[in-house]
Tab-separated table of C-alpha atoms in Angstrom:
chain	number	residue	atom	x	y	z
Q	1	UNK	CA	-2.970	20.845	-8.823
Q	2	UNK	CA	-0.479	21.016	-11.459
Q	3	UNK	CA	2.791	20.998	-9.334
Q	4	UNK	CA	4.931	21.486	-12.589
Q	5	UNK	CA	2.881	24.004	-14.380
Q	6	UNK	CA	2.315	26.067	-10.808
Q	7	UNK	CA	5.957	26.692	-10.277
Q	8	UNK	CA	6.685	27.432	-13.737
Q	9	UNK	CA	3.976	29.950	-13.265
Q	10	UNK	CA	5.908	31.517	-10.044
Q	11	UNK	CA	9.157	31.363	-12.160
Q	12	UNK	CA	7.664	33.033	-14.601
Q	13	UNK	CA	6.277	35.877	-12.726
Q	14	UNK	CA	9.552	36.252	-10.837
Q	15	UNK	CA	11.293	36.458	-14.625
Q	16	UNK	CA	8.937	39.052	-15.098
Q	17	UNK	CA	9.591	40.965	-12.329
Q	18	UNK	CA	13.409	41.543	-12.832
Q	19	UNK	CA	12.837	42.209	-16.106
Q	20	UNK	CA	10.321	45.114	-14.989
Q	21	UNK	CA	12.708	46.311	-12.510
Q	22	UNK	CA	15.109	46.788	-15.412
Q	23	UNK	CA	12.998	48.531	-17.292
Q	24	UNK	CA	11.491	50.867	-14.022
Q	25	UNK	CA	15.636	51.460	-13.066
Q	26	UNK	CA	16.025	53.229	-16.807
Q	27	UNK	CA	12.924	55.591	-16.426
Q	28	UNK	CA	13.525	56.416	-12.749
Q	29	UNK	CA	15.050	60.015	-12.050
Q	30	UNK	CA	18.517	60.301	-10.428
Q	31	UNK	CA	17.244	61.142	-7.466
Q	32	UNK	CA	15.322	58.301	-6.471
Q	33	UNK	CA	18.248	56.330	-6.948
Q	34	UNK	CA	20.432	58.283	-4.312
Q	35	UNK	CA	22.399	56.476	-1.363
Q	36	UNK	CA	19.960	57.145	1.395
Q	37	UNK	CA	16.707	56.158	-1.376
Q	38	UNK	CA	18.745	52.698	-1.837
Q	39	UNK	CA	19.684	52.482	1.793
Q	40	UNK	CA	15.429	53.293	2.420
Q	41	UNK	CA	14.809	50.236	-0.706
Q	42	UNK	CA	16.991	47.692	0.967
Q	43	UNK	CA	15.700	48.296	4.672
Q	44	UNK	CA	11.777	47.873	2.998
Q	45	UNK	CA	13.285	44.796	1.071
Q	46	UNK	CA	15.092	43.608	4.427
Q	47	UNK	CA	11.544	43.291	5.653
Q	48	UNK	CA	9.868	41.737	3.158
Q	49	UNK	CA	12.201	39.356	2.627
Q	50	UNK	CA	12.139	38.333	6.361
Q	51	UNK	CA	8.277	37.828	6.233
Q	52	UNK	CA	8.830	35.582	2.776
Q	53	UNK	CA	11.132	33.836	4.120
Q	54	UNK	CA	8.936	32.589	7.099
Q	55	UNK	CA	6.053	32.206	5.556
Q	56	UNK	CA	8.460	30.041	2.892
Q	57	UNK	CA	9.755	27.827	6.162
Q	58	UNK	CA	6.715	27.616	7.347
Q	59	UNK	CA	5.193	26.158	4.592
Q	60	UNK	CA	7.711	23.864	3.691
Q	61	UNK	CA	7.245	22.317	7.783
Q	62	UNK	CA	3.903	22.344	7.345
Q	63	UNK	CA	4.240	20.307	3.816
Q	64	UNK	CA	7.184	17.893	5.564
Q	65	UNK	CA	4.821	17.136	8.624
Q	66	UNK	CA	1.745	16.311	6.753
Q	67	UNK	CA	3.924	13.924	4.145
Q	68	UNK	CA	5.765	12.327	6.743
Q	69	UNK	CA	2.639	11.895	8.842
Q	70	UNK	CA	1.071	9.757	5.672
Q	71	UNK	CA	4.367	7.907	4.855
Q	72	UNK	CA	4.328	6.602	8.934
Q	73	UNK	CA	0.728	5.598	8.303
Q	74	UNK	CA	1.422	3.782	5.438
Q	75	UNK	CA	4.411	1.836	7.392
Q	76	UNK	CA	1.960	1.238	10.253
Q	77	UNK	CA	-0.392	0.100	7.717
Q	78	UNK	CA	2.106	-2.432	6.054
Q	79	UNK	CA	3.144	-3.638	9.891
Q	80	UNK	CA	-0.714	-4.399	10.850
Q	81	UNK	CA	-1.253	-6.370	7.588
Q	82	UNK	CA	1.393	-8.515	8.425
Q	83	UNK	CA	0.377	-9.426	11.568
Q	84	UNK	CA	-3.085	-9.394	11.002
Q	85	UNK	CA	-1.958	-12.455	8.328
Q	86	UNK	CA	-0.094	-14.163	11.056
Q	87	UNK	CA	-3.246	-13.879	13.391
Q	88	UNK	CA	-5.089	-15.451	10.913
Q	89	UNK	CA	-2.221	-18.139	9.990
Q	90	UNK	CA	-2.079	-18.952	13.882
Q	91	UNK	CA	-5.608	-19.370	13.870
Q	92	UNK	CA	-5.674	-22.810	11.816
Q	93	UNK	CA	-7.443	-23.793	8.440
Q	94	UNK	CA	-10.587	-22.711	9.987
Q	95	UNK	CA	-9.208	-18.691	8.541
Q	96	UNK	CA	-8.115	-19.849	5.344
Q	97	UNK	CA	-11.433	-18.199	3.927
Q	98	UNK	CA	-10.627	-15.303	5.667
Q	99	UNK	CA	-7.219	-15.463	5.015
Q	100	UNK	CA	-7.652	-15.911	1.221
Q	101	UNK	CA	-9.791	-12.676	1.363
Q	102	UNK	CA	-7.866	-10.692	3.066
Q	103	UNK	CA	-4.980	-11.127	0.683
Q	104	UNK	CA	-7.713	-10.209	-2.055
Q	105	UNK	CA	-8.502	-6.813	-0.172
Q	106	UNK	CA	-4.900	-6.164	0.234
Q	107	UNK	CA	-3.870	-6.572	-3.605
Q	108	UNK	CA	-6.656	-4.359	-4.760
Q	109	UNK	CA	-5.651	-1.611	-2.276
Q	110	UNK	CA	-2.168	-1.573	-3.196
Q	111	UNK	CA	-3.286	-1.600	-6.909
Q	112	UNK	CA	-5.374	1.389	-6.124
Q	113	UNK	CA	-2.979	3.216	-4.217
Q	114	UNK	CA	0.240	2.674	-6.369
Q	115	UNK	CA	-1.815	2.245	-9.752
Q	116	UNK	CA	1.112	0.906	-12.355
Q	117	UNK	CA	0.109	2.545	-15.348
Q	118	UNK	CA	2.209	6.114	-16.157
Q	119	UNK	CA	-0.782	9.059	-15.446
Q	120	UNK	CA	-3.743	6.895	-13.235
Q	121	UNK	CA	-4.186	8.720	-10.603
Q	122	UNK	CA	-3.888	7.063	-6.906
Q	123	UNK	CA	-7.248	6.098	-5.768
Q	124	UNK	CA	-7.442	6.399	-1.531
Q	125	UNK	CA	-11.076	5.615	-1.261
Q	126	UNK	CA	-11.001	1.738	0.073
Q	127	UNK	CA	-13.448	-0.696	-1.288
Q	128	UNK	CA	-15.744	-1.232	1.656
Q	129	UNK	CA	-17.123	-4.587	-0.304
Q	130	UNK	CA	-14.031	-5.695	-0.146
Q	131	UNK	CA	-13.318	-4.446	3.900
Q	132	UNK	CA	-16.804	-5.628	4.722
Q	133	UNK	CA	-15.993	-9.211	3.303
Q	134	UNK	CA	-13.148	-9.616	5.717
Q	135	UNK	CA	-14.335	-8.479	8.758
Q	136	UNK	CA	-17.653	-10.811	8.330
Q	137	UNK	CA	-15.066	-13.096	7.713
Q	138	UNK	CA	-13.146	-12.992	10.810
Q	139	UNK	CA	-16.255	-12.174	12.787
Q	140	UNK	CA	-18.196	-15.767	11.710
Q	141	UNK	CA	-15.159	-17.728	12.898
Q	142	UNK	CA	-15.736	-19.747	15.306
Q	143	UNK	CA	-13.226	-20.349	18.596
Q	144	UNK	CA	-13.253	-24.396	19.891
Q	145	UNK	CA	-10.828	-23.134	23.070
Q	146	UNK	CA	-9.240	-20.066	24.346
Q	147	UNK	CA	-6.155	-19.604	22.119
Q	148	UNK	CA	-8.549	-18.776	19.443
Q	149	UNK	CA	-10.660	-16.596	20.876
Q	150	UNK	CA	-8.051	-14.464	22.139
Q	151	UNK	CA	-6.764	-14.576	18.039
Q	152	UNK	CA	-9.837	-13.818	16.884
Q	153	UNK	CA	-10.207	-10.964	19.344
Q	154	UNK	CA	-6.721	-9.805	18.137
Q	155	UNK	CA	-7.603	-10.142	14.981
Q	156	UNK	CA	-10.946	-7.951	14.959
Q	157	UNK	CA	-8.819	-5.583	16.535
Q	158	UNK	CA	-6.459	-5.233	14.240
Q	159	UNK	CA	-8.863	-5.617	10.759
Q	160	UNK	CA	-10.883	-2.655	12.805
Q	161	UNK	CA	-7.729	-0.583	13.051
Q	162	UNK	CA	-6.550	-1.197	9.241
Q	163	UNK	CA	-9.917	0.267	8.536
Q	164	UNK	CA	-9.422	3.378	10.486
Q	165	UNK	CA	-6.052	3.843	8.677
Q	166	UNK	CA	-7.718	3.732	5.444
Q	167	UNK	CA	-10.276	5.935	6.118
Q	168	UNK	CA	-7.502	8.449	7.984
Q	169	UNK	CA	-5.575	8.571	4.523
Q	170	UNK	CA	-8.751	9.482	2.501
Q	171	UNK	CA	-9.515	12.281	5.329
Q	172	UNK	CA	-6.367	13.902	5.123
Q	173	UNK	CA	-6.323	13.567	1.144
Q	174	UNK	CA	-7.600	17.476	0.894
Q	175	UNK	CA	-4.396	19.886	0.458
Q	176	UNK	CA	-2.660	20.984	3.561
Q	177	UNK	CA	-1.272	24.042	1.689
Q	178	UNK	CA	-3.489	27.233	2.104
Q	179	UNK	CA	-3.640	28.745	-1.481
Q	180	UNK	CA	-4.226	32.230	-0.635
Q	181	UNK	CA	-0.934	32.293	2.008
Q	182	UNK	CA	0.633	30.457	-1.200
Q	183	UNK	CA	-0.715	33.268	-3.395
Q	184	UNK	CA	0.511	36.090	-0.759
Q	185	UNK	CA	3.748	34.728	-0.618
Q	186	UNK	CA	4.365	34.729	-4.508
Q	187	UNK	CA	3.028	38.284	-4.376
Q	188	UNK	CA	5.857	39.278	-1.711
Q	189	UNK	CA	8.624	37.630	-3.981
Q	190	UNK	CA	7.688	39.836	-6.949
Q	191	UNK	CA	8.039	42.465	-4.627
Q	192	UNK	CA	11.512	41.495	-3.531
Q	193	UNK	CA	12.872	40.526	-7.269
Q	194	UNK	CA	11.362	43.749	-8.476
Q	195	UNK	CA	13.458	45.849	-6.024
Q	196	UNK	CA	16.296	43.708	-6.430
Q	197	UNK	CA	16.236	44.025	-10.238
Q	198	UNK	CA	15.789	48.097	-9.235
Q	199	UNK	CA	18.849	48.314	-7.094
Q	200	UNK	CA	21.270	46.346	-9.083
Q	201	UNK	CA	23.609	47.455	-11.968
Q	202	UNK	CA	22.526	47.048	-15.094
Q	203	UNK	CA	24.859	43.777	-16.212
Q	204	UNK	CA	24.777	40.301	-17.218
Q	205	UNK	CA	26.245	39.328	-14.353
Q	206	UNK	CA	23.137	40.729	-11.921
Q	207	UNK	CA	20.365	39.329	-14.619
Q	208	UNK	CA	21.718	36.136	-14.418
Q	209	UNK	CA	21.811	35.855	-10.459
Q	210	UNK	CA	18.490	36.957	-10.104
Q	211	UNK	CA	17.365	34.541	-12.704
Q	212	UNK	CA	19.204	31.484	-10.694
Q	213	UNK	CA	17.380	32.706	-7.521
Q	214	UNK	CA	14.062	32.780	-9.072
Q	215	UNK	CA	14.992	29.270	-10.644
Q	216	UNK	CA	15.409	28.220	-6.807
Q	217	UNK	CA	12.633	29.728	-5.258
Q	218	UNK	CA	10.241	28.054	-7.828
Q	219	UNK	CA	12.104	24.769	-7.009
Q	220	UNK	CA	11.038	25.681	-3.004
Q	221	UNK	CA	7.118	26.199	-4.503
Q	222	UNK	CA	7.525	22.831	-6.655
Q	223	UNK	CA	8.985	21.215	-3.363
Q	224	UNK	CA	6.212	22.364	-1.420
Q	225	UNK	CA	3.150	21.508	-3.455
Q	226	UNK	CA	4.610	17.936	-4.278
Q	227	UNK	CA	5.162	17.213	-0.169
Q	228	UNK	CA	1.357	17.964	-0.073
Q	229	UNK	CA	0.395	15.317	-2.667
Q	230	UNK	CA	2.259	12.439	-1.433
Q	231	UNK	CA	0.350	9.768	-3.147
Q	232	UNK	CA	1.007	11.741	-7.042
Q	233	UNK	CA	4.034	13.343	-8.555
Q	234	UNK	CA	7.111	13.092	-8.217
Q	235	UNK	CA	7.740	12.664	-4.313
Q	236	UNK	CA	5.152	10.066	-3.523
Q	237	UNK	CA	5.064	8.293	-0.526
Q	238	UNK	CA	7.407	4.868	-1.983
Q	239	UNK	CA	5.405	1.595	-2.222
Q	240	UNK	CA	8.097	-0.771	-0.592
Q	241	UNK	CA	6.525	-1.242	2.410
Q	242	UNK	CA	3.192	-2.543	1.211
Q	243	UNK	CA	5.070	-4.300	-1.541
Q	244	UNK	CA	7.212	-6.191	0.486
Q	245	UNK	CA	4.213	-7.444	2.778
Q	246	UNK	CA	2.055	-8.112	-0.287
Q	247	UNK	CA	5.213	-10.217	-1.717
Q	248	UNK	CA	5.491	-11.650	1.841
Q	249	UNK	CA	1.166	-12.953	1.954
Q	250	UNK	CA	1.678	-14.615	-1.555
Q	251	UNK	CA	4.269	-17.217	-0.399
């Protein structure tokens, strides 16, 4: 999803929608725009805007969790690489073929992951050649006393769990953000900047307020639907940690 175009879209509409509450407010008798009609308005409005803004926290939480959620995976991810390397580094020149491969499985998934060129997408799908070449790695070596066998158990351990990281990014790749609440809740902010636009006086002033709060309110959709791509856009999930480790494998 387009996260630029889609809250240019919901600015748009919500442009729209004062301006048709301008226009409504000029063809509306008098007397639907007495005190106790207005005070009747504002208590509907009062209630609409209490459900919006819910269903506006709620979303954003729900978009927070499910970023944050990736970004400590990806830490966890970074922390098990590096001891997985030590593991294998502890292990003796026996791992250097597993070592060596390792290091070749982790550069490609970074690559993939935080692609370099502007506009490549970020591609979460691991390479099970790759995965499968270092866990038959680590799996034919061959312990001469204790020490390394508990390593290599450690290590199988932990080249199983990096595995089951991967494969718990690509699960939760699909969009945590329901479209049709997303959809409903664009539908009850017309509502409120249409009776806004109704009850205010017709000046500059007014327009211009209600054109900063739309402005915001698409900045709380853009916020929302980059959270829920964490790997694209502008808020993506920063590549330090995995950078630092990869830096750290190549000395």
């Amino acid at each position: 999803m387009n996260t630029t175009l889609s809250a240019l879209i919901v600015f748009g509409c919500l442009v729209g929608a004062v301006l048709c509450g301008r226009s409504l407010r000029r063809v509306l008798p008098e007397d639907h725009l007495t005190a106790d009609s207005r005070d009747t308005i504002k208590l509907a409005m009062g209630l609409v805007a209490t459900m919006t803004a819910l269903v506006l926290g709620l979303l954003v939480s729900s978009a927070k969790g499910a970023y944050d959620t990736k970004r400590s995976e990806v830490i966890q991810m970074a922390a098990n690489i590096a001891f997985l390397d030590r593991l294998l580094s502890l292990y003796g020149p026996e791992a250097a073929e597993a070592r060596a491969s390792f290091h070749k499985a982790v550069q490609e998934a970074v690559r993939q992951m935080w692609p370099g060129e502007t506009g490549v997408p970020a591609q979460l799908t691991p390479n099970t050649q790759a995965g499968n070449a270092v866990y038959t790695a680590v799996q034919d070596l061959s312990p001469h006393d204790d020490t390394q066998r508990k390593l290599k158990e450690q290590a199988t351990t932990l080249a199983t769990g990096l595995g089951q990281l991967r494969s718990l990014l690509v699960a939760q790749a699909a969009a945590s953000i329901s479209i049709p609440m997303l959809i409903i809740l664009v539908s009850w902010l017309i509502v409120i900047f249409l009776g806004f636009s109704v009850l205010a006086p017709p000046n500059a002033t007014v327009i211009f307020a209600l054109m900063i709060s739309a402005l915001a309110v698409a900045g709380a959709i853009f916020l929302i639907l980059e959270l829920d791509q964490p790997f694209a856009g502008l808020i993506r999930i920063p590549s330090q940690p995995m950078v630092n480790v990869l830096s750290h494998l190549e000395k």
